[in-house]
CSV table of C-alpha atoms and ligand atoms in Angstrom, one decimal:
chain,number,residue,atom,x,y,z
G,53,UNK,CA,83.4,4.6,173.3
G,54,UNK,CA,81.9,7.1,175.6
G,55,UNK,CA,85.0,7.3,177.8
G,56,UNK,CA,87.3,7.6,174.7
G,57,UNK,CA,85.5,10.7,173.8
G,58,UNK,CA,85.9,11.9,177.0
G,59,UNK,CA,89.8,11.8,176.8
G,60,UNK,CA,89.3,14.0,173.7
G,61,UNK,CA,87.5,16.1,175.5
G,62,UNK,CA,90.0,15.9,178.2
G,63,UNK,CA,92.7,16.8,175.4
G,64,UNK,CA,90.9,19.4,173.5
G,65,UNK,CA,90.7,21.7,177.1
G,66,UNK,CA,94.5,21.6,177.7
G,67,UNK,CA,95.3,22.7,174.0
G,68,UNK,CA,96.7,25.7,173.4
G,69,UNK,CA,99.1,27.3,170.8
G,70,UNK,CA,99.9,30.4,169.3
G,71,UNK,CA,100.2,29.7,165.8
G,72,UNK,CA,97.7,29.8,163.0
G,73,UNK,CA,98.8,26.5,160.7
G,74,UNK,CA,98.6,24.6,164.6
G,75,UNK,CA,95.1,25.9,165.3
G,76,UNK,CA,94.1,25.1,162.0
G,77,UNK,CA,95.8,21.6,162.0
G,78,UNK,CA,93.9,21.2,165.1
G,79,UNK,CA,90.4,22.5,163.9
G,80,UNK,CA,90.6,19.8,161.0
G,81,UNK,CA,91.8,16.9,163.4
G,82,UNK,CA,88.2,17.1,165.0
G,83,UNK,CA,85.7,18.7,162.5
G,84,UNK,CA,87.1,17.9,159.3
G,85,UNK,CA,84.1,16.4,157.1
G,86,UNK,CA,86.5,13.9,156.0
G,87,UNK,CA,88.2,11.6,158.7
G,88,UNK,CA,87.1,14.3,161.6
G,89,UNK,CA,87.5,12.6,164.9
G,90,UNK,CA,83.7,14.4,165.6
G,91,UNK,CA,82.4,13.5,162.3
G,92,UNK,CA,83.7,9.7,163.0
G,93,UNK,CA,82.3,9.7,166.1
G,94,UNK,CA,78.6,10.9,164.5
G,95,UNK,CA,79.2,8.1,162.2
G,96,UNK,CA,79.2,5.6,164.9
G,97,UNK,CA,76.0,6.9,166.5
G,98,UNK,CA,73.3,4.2,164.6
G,99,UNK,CA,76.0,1.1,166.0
G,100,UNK,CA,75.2,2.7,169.9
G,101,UNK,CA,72.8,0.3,171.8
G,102,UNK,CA,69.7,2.5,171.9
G,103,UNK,CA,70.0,2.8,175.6
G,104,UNK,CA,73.1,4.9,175.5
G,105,UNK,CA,72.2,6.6,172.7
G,106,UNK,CA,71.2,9.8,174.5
G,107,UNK,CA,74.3,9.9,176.4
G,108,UNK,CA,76.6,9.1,173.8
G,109,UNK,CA,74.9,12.3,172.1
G,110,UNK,CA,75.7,14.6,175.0
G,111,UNK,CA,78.8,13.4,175.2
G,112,UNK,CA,79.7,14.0,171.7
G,113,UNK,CA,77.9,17.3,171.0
G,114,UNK,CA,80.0,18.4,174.4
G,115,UNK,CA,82.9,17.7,172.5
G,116,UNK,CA,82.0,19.1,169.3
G,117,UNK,CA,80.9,22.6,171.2
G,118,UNK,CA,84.7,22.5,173.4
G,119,UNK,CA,86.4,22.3,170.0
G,120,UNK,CA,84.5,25.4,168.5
G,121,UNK,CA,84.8,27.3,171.1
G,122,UNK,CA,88.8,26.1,171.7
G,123,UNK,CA,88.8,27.3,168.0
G,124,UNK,CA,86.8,31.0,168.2
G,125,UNK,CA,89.3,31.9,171.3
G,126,UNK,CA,92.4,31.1,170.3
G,127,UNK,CA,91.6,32.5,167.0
G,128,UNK,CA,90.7,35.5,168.4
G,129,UNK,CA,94.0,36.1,170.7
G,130,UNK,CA,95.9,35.5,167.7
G,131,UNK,CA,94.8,38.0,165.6
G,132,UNK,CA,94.7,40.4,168.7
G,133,UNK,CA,98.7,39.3,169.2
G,134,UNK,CA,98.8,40.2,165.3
G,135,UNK,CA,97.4,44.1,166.1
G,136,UNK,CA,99.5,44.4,168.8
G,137,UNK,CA,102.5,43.3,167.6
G,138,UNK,CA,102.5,46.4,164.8
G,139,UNK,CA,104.8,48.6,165.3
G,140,UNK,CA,103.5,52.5,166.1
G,141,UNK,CA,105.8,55.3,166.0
G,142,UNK,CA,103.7,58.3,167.5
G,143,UNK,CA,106.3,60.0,166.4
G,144,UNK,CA,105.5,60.1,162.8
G,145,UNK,CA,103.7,63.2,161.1
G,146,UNK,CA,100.3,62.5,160.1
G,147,UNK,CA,99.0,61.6,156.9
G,148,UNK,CA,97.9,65.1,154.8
G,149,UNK,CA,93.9,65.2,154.8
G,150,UNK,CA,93.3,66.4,151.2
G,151,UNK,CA,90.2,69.0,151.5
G,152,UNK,CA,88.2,69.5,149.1
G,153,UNK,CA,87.4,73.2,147.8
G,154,UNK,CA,84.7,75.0,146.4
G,155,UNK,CA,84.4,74.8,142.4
G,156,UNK,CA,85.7,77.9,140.5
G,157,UNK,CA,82.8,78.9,139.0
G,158,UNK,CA,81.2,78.3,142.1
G,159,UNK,CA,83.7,80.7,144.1
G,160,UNK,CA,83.2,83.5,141.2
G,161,UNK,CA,79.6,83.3,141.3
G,162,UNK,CA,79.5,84.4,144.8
G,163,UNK,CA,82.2,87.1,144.3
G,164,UNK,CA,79.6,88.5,141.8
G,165,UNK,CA,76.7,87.7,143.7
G,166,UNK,CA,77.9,89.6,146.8
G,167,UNK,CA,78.9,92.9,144.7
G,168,UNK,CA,75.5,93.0,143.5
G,169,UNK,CA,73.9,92.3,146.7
G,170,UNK,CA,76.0,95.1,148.2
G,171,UNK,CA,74.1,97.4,146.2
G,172,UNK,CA,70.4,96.4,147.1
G,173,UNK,CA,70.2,93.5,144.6
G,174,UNK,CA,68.5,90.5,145.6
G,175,UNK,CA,69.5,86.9,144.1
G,176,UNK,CA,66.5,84.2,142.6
G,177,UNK,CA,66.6,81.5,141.0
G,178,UNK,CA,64.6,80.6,138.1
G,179,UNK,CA,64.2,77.6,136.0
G,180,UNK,CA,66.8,75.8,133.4
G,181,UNK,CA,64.3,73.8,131.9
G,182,UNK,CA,61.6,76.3,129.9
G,183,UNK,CA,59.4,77.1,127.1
G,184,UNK,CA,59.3,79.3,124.7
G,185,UNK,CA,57.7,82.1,125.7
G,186,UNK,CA,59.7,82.4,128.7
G,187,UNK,CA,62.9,81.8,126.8
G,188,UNK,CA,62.0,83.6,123.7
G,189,UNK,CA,59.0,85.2,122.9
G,190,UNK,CA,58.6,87.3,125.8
G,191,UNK,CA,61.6,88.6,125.4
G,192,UNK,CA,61.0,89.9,122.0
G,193,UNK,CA,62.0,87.3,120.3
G,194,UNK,CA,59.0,87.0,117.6
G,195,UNK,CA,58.6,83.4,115.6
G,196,UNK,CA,60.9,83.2,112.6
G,197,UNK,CA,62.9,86.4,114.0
G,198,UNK,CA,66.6,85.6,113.1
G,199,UNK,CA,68.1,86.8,116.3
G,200,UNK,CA,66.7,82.7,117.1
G,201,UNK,CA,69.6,81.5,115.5
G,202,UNK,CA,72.1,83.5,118.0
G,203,UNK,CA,71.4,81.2,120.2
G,204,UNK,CA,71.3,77.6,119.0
G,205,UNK,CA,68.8,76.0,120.8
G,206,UNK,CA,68.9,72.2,122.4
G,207,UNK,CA,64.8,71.7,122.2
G,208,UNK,CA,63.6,69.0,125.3
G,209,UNK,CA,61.9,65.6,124.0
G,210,UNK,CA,61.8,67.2,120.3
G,211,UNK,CA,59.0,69.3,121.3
G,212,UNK,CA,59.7,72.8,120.2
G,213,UNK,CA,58.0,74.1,123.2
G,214,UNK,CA,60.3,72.9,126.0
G,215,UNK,CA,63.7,74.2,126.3
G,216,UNK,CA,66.8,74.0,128.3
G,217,UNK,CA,67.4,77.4,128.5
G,218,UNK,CA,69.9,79.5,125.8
G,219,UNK,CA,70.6,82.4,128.8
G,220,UNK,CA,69.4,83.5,131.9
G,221,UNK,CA,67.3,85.9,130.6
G,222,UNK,CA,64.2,83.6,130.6
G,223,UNK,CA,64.4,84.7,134.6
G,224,UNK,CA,63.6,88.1,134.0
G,225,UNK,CA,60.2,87.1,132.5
G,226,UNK,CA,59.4,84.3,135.4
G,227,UNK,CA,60.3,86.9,138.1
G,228,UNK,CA,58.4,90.3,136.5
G,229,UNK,CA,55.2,88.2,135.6
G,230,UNK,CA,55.3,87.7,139.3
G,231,UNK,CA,56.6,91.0,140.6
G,232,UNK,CA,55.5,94.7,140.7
G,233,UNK,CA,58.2,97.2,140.3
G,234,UNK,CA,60.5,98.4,141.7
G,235,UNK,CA,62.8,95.5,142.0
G,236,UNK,CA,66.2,95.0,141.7
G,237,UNK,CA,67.4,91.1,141.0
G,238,UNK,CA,70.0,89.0,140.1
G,239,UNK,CA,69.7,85.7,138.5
G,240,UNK,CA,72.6,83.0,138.5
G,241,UNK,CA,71.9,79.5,137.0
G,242,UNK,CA,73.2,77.0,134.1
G,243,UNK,CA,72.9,77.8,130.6
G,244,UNK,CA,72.8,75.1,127.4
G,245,UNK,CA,73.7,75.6,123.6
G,246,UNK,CA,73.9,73.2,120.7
G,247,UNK,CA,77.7,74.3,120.2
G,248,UNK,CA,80.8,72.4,119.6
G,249,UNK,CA,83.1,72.2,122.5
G,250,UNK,CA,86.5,74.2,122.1
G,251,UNK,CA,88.5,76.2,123.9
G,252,UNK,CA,86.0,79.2,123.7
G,253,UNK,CA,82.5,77.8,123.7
G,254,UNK,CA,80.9,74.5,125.7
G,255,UNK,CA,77.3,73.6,125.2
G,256,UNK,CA,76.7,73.8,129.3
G,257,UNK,CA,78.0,77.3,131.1
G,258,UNK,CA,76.6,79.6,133.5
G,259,UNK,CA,75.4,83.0,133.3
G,260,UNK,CA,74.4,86.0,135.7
G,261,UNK,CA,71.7,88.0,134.9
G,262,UNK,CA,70.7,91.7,136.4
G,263,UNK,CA,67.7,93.4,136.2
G,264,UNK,CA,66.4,96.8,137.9
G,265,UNK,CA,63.1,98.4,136.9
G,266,UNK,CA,61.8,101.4,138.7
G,267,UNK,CA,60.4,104.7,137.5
G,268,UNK,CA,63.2,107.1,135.6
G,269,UNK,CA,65.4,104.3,135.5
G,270,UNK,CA,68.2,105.7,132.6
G,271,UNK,CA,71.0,104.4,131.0
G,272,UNK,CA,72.7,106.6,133.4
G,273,UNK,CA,72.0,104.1,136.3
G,274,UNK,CA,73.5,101.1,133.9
G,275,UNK,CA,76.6,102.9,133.6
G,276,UNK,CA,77.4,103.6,136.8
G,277,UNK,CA,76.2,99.8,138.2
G,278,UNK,CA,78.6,98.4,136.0
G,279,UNK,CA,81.2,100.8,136.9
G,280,UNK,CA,80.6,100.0,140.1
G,281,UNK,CA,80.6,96.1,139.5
G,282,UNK,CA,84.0,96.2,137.0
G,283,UNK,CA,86.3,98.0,140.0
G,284,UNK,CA,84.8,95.6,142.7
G,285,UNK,CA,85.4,92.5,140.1
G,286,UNK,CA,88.5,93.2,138.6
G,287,UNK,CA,90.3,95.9,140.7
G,288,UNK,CA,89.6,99.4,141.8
G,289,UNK,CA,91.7,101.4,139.1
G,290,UNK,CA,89.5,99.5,136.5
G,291,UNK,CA,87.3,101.6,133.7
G,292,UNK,CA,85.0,101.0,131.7
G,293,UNK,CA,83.5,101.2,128.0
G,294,UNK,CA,80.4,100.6,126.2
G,295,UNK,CA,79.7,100.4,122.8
G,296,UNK,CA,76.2,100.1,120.6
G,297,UNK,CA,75.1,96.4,120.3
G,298,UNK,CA,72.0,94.3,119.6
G,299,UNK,CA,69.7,92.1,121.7
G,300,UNK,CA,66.0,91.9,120.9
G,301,UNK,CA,64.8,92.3,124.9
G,302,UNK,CA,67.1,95.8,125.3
G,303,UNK,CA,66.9,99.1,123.4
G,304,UNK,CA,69.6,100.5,123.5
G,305,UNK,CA,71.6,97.4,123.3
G,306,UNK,CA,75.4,97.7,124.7
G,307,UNK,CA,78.2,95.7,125.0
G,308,UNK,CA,80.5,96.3,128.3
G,309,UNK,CA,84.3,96.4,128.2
G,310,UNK,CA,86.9,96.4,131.0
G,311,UNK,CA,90.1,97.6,131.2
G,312,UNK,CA,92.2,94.3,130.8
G,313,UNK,CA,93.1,93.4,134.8
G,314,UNK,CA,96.1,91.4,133.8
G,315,UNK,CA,98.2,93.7,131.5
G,316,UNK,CA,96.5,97.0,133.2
G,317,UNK,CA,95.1,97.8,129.7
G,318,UNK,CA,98.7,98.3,128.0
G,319,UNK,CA,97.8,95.6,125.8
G,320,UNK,CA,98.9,91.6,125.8
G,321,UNK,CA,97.4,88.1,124.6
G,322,UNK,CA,94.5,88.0,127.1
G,323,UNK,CA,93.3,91.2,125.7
G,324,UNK,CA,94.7,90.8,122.2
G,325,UNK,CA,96.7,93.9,122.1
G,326,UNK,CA,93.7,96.0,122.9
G,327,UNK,CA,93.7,96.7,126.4
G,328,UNK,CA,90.0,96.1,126.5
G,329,UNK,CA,87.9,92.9,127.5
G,330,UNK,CA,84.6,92.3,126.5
G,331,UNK,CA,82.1,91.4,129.9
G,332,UNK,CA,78.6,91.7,129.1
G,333,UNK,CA,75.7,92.3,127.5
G,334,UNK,CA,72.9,95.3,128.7
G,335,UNK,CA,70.6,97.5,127.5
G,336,UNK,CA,67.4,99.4,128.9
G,337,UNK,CA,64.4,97.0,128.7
G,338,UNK,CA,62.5,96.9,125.7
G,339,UNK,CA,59.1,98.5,126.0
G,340,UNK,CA,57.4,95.2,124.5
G,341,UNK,CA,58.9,93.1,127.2
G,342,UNK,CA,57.6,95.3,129.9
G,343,UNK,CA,54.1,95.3,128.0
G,344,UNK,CA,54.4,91.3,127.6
G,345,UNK,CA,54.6,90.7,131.5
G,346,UNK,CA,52.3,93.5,132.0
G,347,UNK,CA,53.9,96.2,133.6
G,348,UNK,CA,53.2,99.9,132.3
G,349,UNK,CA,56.0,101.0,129.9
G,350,UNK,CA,54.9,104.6,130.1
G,351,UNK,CA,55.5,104.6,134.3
G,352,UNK,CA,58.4,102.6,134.3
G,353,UNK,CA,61.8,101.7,132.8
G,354,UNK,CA,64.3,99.5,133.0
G,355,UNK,CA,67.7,98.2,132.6
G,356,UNK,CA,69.1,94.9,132.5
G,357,UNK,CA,72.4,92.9,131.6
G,358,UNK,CA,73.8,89.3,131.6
G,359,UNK,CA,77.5,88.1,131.6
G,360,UNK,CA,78.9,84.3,131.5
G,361,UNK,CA,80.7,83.2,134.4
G,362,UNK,CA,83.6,81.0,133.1
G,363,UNK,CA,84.0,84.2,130.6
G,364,UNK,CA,84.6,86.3,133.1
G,365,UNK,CA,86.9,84.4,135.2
G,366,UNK,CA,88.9,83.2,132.5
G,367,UNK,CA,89.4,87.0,131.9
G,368,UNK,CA,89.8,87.6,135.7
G,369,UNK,CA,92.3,84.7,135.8
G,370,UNK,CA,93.6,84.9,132.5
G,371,UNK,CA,92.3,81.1,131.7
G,372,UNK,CA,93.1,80.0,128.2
G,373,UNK,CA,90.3,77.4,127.8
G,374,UNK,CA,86.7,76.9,129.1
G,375,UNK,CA,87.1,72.9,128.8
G,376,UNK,CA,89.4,73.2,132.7
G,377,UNK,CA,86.1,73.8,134.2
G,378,UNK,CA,84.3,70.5,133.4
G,379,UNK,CA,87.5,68.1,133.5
G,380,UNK,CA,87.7,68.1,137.3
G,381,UNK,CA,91.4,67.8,136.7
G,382,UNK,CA,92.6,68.9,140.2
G,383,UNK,CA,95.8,70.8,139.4
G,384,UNK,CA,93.6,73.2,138.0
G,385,UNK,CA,90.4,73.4,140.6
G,386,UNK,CA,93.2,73.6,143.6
G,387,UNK,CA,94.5,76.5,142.4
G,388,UNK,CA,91.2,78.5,143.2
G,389,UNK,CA,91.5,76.7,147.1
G,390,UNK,CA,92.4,80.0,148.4
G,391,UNK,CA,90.4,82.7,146.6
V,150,DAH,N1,71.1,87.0,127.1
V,150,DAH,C1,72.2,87.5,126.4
V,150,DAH,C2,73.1,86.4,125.9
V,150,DAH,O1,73.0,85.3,126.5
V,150,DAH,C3,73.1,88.4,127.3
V,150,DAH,C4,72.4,89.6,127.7
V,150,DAH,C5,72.5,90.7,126.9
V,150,DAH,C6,71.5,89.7,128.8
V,150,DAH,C7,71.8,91.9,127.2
V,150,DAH,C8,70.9,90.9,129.1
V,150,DAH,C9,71.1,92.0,128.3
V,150,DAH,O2,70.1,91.0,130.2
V,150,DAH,O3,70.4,93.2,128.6
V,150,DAH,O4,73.9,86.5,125.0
């Protein structure tokens, strides 16, 4: 028995083949559970007289381990063949590597962030999540007042007091509570309202808020920073206009126009014929909200403003609904690759 496991053996060495369905055939000849020539072989093992038993084990195992290893190798040179034999034509051009690119919003945000910044103002960040002093009350927004319902509100855990926040403008109350004038700030970040989705309004946007207060500070000092902001934004032979408006933090209140950038104010269906796009929202700080973070109203003044970024770049871009932002549909978000 011993020596007719040794011819095995002998046969197992001097195989060789290049094909998968032979190596395989050849695998199950020896190790297959059912009718192996191995597994036979182990059958036999309690019919050995005990005092071969040890050396009919070697034998076998011997055999066992030449057939597994037989196996592994050629296994292993045939799939190497299989690599090799692929044919590489290092002439071909490569595959295009898709980058990605920076968000839209993302992209304007700095645009706006760096004209400000040119101009001494420095960028914070202030919280989304909020309560409703910040949010509100500090900004002269008194319980019950109806200027509330501007803004509708999504409330965090149905607990009135918590807040994602309605505007930005909760930052300029966590940065003067901090602060002593002067200081000049801007204040990017995500802003939520309970609105239907549509073309012109999503309940998650973003907003930039600006805020200067230093003694004499005048409307005169609004006017001009905007002017400043408009020809930098949207092209140097832009103007300006402001008409009377309302917010509870501001007094004055003002809206902003620009002269529309994509019909150069002669009038078309981004501006609606009137050559004019509405921006932003400013004023001069209220005197309460100055008093409610504790800074001397009498000493010091104020202005401040706050403008919504997909507004503005579906103005700059002439963008017909606010919904492209959020769909990451890339047909739209490559076309701001290069800007
Ligand atoms: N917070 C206002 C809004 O979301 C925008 C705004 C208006 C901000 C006037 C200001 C401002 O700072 O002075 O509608």
């Amino acid at each position: 028995m011993i020596d007719k496991i040794k011819v095995y053996i002998e046969e197992v060495n001097s195989f060789s083949t290049n094909k998968s369905d032979e190596l395989e055939a050849f695998k199950n000849k020896f190790l297959s559970k059912k009718n192996g020539i191995v597994t036979n072989f182990f059958n036999e093992f309690r019919n050995i007289p005990p005092e071969s038993k040890k050396e009919f084990g070697q034998v076998l195992n011997n055999l066992k381990n030449n057939v597994e290893q037989k196996y592994a190798s050629i296994k292993e040179s045939i799939e190497q063949q299989a690599d090799s034999n692929i044919d590489i034509d290092l002439s071909l051009p490569g595959e295009n590597i898709i980058l990605g690119s920076l968000h839209p919003v993302t992209v304007v945000r700095r645009q706006i962030l760096d004209i400000f910044e040119k101009i001494g103002f420095v960028t914070i960040e202030t919280p989304e999540i909020d309560d409703d002093w910040h949010n509100f009350t500090a900004l002269n927004f008194p319980p019950e007042h109806p200027a509330r319902d501007m803004q509708d509100t999504f409330f965090v855990e149905k607990n009135p007091d918590v807040v994602l926040r309605t505007h930005t403008s909760n930052g300029q109350i966590r940065f003067m509570e901090k602060h002593k004038p002067p200081f000049k700030v801007v204040i990017p970040g995500r802003t939520y309202r309970n609105e239907d989705i549509s073309a012109r309004s999503h309940f998650m946007f973003h907003q930039i808020e600006g805020l200067y207060v230093n003694e004499n500070v005048s409307f005169i000092d609004l006017k001009e920073t905007l002017l400043f902001f408009a020809k930098e934004f949207f092209g140097p032979k832009s103007k300006i206009r402001i008409r009377p408006s309302y917010f509870p933090f501001t007094e004055p209140s003002a809206e902003a126009d620009v002269t529309c950038s994509i019909c150069d104010g002669k009038g078309c269906n981004v501006c609606k014929y009137t050559g004019w796009l509405e921006i932003l929202g400013c004023g001069m700080v209220d005197t309460n909200v100055l008093e409610n973070v504790g800074i001397d109203s009498k000493k010091y003044s104020g202005y401040a403003f706050g403008m919504g970024i997909e507004r503005i770049t579906m103005l700059k871009y002439g963008i017909k609904d606010i919904r492209y932002f959020f769909e990451n549909d890339l047909r739209f978000l490559s076309q701001f690759q290069n800007l």
